[in-house]
GROMACS .gro file of C-alpha atoms in nm:
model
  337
    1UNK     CA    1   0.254   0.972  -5.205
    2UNK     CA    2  -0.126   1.008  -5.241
    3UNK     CA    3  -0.335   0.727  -5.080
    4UNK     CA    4  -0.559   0.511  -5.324
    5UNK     CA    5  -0.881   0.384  -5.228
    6UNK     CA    6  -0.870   0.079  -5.431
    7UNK     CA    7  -1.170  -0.221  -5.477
    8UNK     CA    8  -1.112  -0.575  -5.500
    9UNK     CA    9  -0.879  -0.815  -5.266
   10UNK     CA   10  -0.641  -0.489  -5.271
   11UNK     CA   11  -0.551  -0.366  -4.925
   12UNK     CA   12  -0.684   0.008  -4.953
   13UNK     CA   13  -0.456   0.313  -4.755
   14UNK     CA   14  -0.759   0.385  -4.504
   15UNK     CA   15  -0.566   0.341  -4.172
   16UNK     CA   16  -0.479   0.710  -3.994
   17UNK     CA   17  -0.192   0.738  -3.761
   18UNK     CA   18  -0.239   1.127  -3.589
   19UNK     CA   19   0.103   1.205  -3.356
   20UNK     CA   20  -0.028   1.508  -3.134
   21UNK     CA   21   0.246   1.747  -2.982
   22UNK     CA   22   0.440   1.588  -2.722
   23UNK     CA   23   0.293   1.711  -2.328
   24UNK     CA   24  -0.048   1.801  -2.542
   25UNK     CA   25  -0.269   1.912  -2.150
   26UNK     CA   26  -0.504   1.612  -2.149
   27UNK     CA   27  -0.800   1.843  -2.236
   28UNK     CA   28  -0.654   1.964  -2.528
   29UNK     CA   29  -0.604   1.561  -2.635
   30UNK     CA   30  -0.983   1.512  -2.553
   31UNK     CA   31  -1.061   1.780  -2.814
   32UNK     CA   32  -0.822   1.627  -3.100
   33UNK     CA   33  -1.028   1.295  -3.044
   34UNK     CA   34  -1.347   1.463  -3.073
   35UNK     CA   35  -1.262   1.588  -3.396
   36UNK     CA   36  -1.146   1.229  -3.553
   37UNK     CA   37  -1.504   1.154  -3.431
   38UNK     CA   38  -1.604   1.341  -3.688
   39UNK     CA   39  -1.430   1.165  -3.958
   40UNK     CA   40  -1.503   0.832  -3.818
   41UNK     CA   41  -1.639   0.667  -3.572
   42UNK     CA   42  -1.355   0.415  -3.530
   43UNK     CA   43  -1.106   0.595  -3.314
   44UNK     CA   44  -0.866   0.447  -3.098
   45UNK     CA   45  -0.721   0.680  -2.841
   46UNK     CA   46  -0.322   0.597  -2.791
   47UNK     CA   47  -0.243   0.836  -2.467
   48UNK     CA   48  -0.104   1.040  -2.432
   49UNK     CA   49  -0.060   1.192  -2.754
   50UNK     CA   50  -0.137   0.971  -3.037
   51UNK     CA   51  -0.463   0.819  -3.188
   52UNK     CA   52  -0.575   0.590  -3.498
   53UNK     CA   53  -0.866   0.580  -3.666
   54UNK     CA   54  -0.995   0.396  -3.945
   55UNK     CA   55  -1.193   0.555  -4.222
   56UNK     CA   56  -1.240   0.254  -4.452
   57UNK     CA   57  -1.612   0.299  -4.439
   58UNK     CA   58  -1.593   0.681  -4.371
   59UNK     CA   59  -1.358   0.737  -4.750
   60UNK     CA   60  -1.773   0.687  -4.951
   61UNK     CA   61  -1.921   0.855  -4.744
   62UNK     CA   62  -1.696   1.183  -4.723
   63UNK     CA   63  -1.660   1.154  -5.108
   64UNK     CA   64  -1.308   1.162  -5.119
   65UNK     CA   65  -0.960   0.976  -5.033
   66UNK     CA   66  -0.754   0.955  -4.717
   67UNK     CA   67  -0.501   1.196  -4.774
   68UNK     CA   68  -0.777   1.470  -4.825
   69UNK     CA   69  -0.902   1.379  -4.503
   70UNK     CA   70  -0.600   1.380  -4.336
   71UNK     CA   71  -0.554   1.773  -4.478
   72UNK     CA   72  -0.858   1.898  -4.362
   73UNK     CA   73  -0.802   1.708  -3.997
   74UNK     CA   74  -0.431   1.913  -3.980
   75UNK     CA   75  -0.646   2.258  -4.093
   76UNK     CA   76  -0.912   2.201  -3.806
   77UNK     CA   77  -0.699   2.131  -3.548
   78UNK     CA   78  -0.449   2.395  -3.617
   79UNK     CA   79  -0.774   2.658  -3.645
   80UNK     CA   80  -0.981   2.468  -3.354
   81UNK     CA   81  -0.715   2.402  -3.122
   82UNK     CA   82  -0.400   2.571  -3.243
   83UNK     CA   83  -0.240   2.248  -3.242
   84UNK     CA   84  -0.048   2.099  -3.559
   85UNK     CA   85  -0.029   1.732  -3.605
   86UNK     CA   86   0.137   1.478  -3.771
   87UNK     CA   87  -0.143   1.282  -3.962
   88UNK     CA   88   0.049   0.878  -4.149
   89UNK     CA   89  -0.187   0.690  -4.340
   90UNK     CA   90  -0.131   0.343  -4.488
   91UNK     CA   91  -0.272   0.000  -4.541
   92UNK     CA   92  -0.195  -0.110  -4.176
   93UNK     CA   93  -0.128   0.049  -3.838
   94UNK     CA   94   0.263  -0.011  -3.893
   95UNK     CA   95   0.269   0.143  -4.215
   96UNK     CA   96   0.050   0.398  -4.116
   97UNK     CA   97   0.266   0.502  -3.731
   98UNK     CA   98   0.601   0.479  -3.917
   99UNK     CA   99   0.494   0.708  -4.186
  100UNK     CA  100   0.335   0.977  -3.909
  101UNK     CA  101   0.728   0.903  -3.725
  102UNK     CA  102   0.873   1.014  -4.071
  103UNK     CA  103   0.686   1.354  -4.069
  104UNK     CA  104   0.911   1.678  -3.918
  105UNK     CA  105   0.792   1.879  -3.674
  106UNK     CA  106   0.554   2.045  -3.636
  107UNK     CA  107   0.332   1.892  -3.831
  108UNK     CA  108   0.224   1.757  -4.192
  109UNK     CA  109   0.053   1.459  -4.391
  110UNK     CA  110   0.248   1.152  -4.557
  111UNK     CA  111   0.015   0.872  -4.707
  112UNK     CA  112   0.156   0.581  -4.855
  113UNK     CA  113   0.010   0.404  -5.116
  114UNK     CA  114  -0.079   0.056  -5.020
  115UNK     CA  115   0.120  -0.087  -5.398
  116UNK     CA  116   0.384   0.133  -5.281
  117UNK     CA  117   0.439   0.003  -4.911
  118UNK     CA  118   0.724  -0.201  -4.974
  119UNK     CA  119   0.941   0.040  -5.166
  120UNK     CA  120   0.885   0.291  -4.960
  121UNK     CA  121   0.975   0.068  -4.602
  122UNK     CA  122   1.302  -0.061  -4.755
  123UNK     CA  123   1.539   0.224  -4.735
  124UNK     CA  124   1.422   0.347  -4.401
  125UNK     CA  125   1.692   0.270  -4.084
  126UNK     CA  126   1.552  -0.004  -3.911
  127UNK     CA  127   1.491   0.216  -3.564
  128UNK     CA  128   1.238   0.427  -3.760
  129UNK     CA  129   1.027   0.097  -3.803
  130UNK     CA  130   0.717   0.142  -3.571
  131UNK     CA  131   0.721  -0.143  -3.286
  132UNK     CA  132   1.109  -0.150  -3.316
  133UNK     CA  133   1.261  -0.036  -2.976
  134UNK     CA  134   1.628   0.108  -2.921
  135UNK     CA  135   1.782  -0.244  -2.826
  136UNK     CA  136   1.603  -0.431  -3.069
  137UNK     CA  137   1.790  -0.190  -3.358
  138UNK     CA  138   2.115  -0.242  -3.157
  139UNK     CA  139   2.062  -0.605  -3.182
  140UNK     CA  140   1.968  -0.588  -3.597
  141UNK     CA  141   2.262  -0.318  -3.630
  142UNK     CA  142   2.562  -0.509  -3.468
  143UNK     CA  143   2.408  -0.862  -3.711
  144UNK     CA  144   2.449  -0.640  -4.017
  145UNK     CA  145   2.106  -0.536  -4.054
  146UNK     CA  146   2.039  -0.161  -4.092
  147UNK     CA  147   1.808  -0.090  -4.293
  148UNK     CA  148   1.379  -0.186  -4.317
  149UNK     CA  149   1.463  -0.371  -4.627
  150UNK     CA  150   1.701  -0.578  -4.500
  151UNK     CA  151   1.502  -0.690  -4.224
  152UNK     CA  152   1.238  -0.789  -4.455
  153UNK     CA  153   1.504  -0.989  -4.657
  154UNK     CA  154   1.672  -1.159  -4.371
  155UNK     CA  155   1.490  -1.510  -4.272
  156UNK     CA  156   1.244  -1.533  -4.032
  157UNK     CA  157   1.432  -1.777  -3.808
  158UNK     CA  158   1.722  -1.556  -3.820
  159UNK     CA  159   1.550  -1.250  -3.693
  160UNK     CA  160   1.383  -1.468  -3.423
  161UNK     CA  161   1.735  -1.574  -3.284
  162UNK     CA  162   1.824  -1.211  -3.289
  163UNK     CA  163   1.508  -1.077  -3.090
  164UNK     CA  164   1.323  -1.370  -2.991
  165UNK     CA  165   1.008  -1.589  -3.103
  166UNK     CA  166   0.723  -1.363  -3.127
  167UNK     CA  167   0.928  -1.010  -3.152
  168UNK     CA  168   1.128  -1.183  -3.396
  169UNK     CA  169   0.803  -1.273  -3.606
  170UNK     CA  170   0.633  -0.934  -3.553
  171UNK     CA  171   0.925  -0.734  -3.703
  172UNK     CA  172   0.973  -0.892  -3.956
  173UNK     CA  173   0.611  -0.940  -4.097
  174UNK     CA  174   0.618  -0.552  -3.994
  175UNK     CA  175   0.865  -0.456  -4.257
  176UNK     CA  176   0.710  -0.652  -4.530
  177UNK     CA  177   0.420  -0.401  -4.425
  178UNK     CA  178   0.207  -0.722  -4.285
  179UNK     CA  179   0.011  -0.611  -3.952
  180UNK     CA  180  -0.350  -0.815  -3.909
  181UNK     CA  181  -0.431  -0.585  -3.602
  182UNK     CA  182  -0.726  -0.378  -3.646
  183UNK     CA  183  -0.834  -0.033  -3.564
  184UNK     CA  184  -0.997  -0.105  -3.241
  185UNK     CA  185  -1.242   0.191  -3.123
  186UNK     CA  186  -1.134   0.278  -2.759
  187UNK     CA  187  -1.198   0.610  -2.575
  188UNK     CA  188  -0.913   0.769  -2.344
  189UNK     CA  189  -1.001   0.660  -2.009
  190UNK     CA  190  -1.166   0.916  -1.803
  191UNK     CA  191  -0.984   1.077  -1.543
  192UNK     CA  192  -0.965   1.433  -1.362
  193UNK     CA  193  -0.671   1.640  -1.323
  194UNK     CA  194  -0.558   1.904  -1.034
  195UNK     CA  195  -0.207   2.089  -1.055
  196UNK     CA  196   0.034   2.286  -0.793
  197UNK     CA  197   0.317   2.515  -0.905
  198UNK     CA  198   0.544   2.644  -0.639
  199UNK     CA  199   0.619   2.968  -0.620
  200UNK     CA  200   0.980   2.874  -0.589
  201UNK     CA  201   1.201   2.598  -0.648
  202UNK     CA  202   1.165   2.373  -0.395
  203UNK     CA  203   1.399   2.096  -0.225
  204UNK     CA  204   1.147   2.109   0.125
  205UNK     CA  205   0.963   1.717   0.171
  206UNK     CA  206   0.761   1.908   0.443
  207UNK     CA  207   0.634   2.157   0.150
  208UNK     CA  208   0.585   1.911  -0.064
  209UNK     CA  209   0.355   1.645   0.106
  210UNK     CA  210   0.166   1.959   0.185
  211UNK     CA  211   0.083   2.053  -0.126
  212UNK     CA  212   0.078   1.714  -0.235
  213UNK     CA  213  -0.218   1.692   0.061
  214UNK     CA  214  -0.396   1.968  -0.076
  215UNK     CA  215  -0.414   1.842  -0.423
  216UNK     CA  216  -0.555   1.524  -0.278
  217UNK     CA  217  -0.852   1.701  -0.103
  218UNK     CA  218  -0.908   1.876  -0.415
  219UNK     CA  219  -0.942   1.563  -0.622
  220UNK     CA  220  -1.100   1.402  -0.392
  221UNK     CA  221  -1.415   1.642  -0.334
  222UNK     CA  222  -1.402   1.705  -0.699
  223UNK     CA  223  -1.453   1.385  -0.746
  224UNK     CA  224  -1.703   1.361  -0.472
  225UNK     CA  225  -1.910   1.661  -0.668
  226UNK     CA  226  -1.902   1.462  -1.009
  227UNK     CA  227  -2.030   1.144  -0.831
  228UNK     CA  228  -1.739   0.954  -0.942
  229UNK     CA  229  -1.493   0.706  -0.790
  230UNK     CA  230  -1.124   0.684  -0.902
  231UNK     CA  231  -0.988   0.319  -0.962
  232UNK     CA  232  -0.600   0.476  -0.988
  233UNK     CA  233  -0.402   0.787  -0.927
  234UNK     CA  234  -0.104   0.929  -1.101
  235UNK     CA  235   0.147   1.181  -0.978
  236UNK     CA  236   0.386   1.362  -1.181
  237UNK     CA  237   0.650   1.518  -1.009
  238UNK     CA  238   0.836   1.875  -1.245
  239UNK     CA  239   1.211   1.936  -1.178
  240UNK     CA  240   1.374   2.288  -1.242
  241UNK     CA  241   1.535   2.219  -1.612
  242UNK     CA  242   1.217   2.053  -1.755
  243UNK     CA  243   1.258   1.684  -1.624
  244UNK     CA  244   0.950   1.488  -1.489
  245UNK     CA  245   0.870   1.170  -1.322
  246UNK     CA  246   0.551   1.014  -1.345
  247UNK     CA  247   0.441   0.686  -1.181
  248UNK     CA  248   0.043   0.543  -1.181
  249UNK     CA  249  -0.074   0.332  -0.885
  250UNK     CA  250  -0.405   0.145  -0.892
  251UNK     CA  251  -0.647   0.166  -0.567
  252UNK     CA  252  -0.690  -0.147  -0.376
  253UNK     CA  253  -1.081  -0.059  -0.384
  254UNK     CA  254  -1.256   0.235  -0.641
  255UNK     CA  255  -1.255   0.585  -0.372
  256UNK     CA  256  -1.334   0.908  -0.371
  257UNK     CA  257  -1.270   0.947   0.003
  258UNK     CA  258  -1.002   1.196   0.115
  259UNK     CA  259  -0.817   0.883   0.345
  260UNK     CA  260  -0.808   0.628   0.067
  261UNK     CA  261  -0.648   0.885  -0.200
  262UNK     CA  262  -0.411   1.054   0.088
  263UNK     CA  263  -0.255   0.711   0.151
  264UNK     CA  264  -0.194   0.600  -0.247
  265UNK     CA  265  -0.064   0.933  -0.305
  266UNK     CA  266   0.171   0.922  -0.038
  267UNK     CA  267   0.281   0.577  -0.103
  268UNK     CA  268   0.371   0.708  -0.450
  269UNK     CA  269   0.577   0.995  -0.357
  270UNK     CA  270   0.729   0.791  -0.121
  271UNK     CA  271   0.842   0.585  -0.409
  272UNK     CA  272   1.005   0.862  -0.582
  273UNK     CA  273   1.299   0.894  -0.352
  274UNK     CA  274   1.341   1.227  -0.366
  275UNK     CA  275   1.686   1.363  -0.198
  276UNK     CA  276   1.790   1.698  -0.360
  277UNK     CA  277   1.545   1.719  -0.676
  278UNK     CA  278   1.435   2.081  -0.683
  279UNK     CA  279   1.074   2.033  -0.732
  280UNK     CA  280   0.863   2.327  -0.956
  281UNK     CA  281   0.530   2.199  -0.935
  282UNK     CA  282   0.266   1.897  -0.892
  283UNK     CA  283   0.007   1.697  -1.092
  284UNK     CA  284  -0.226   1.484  -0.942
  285UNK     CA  285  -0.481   1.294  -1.118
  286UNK     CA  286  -0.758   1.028  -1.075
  287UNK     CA  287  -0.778   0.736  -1.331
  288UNK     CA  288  -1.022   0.546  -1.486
  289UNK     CA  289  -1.293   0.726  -1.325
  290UNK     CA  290  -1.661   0.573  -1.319
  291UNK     CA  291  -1.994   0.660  -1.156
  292UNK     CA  292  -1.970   0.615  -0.764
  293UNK     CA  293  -2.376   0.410  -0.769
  294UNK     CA  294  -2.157   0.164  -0.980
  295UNK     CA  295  -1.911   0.045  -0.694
  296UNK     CA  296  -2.049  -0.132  -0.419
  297UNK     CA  297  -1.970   0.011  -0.120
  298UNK     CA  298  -1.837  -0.163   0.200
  299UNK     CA  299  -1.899  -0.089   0.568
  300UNK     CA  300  -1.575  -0.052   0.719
  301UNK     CA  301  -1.572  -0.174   1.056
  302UNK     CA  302  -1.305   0.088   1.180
  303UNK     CA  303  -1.508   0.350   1.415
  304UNK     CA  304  -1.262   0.620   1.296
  305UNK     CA  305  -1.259   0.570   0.969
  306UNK     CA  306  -1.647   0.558   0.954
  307UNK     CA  307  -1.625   0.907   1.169
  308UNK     CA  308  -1.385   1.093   0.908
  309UNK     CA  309  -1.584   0.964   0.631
  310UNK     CA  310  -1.893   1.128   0.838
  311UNK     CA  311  -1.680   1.448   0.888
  312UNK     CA  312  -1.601   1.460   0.499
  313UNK     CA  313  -1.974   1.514   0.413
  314UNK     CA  314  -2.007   1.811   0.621
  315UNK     CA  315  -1.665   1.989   0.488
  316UNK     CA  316  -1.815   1.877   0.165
  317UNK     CA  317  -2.117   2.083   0.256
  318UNK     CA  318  -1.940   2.338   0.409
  319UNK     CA  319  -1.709   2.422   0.066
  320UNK     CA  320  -2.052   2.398  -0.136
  321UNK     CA  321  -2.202   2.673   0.070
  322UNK     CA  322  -1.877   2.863   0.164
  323UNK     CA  323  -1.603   2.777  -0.127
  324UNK     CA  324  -1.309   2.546  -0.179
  325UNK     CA  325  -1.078   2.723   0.077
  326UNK     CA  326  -1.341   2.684   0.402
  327UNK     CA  327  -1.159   2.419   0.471
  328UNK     CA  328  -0.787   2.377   0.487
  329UNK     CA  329  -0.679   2.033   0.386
  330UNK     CA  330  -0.471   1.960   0.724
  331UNK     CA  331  -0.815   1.964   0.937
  332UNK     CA  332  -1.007   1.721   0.671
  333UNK     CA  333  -0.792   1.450   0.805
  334UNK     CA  334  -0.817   1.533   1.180
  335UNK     CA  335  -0.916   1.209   1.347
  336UNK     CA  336  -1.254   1.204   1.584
  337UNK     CA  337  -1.192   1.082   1.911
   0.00000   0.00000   0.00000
């Protein structure tokens, strides 16, 4: 269904759901959100694949309607990027995701109409309602209710008793089409990325907190170069058969020191439990990264800790005039007597 830009009190189709390829590399993301930024400049990034943007006050300007745009958005990213995407537009953001949900892969447009939101919700199953998790359908199923239209139908205090107060309330203004929220511009969070692969399945701890050690040097004078200071880490662990685990940890205090990222990382790892997983590779990466003359910085009153941090700026100097490998990462951490 085309999207209308229409005047008056009428809601206008102006709201642009974009699903990216699931495990898009980060990078690759960064580029897709670039390019909304050239539709409008009211994009909300939705890591770690999706993305809305609003082009209500873009559709004048561009001289033409929503579902145009989101054609020529598909075209540059597949010839840009080489990356297909799933582009929903609608009235609201819940029109809007469950019409980019209803697109096959790998990719395609689907605008709805905002006259034509309500028809087009009703005979959808309830699950492919954006906002409506698996046990929330289970719950709407077993009562009867299996179908977008019937939730819309059934009363509002029924639904509530079904799924609670406010979830309640939300789904069911959700399949009328009703969703207040607006597009709210937000950039993906910065962060920097380092990777290991092993050479070979591996089921060694040993092996792995080695590599994971080396990937926390390299963030860590990466980070160092860059001038920046990592608030949070994340570590995804690959298994042999495709299967991940991911977990992100917040810093007690904003670092870029070689100690303070060793000790999160570990503590993560740690966490993962890991018995016989066969491991294929590592990804390590800093979050919500800002500029290091932002943070104020505390003198720690630990002789040692002060000495490594003294013996990190000299490695650091060392790789600069040297290269990365100078240094192995098992002496950064040697402790000065």
């Amino acid at each position: 269904m085309a999207a209308e830009a229409v005047s008056g009190d009428q809601q206008v189709s102006s709201v642009m759901h974009v699903r990216c390829p699931d495990r898009l590399p980060e990078g690759v993301f960064r580029q897709v959100l670039e390019l909304l930024a050239e539709f409008s400049p009211v994009v909300q990034a939705l890591p770690p694949s999706a993305a809305l943007v609003e082009l209500k006050g873009a559709l004048r300007y561009h001289g033409t309607d929503a579902r145009r745009l989101g054609e020529v958005l598909r075209i540059r990213t597949l010839s840009r990027l080489g990356v297909d995407v799933r582009v929903g537009i609608g009235p609201t953001i819940v029109v809007a995701a469950t019409a980019s949900g209803q697109i096959d892969t790998p990719g395609g447009v689907l605008a709805i109409a905002s006259d034509h939101v309500v028809d087009w919700l009703a005979p959808l199953p309830v699950e492919a309602l954006h906002g409506i998790g698996p046990k929330q359908a289970a719950a709407l199923r077993e009562y009867g209710v299996h179908c977008v239209g019937l939730l819309a139908a059934v009363p509002p205090a029924t639904v509530q008793r079904l799924l609670g107060g406010k979830a309640g309330r939300l789904a069911v203004d959700r399949a009328r089409g009703i969703d207040p929220r607006p597009v709210a511009p937000r950039a993906l969070p910065a962060t920097l990325t380092v990777r290991h692969t092993f050479a070979q399945h591996t089921l060694d701890g040993a092996m792995v907190r080695a590599a994971l050690l080396d990937l926390v040097v390299q963030l860590a004078h990466q980070l160092r170069g860059r001038g920046q200071v990592a608030r949070g880490l994340t570590l995804v662990l690959r298994f042999a058969g495709g299967a991940s685990w991911e977990k992100t940890r917040r810093l007690p205090e904003a670092s870029a020191h070689d100690d303070d990222l060793r000790t999160l990382a570990y503590r993560i790892v740690d966490a993962a439990g890991l018995q016989r997983g066969r491991l294929t590779g590592l990804v390590l990466k800093g979050e919500d990264l800002v500029d290091a003359d932002q943070v104020a910085q505390q003198i720690s009153l630990d002789q040692a800790r002060e000495d490594r941090l003294v013996a990190e700026v000299v490695s650091d100097r060392i790789r600069a005039k040297f290269g990365p490998g100078a240094i192995g990462p098992a002496s950064t951490f040697l402790r000065v007597s």
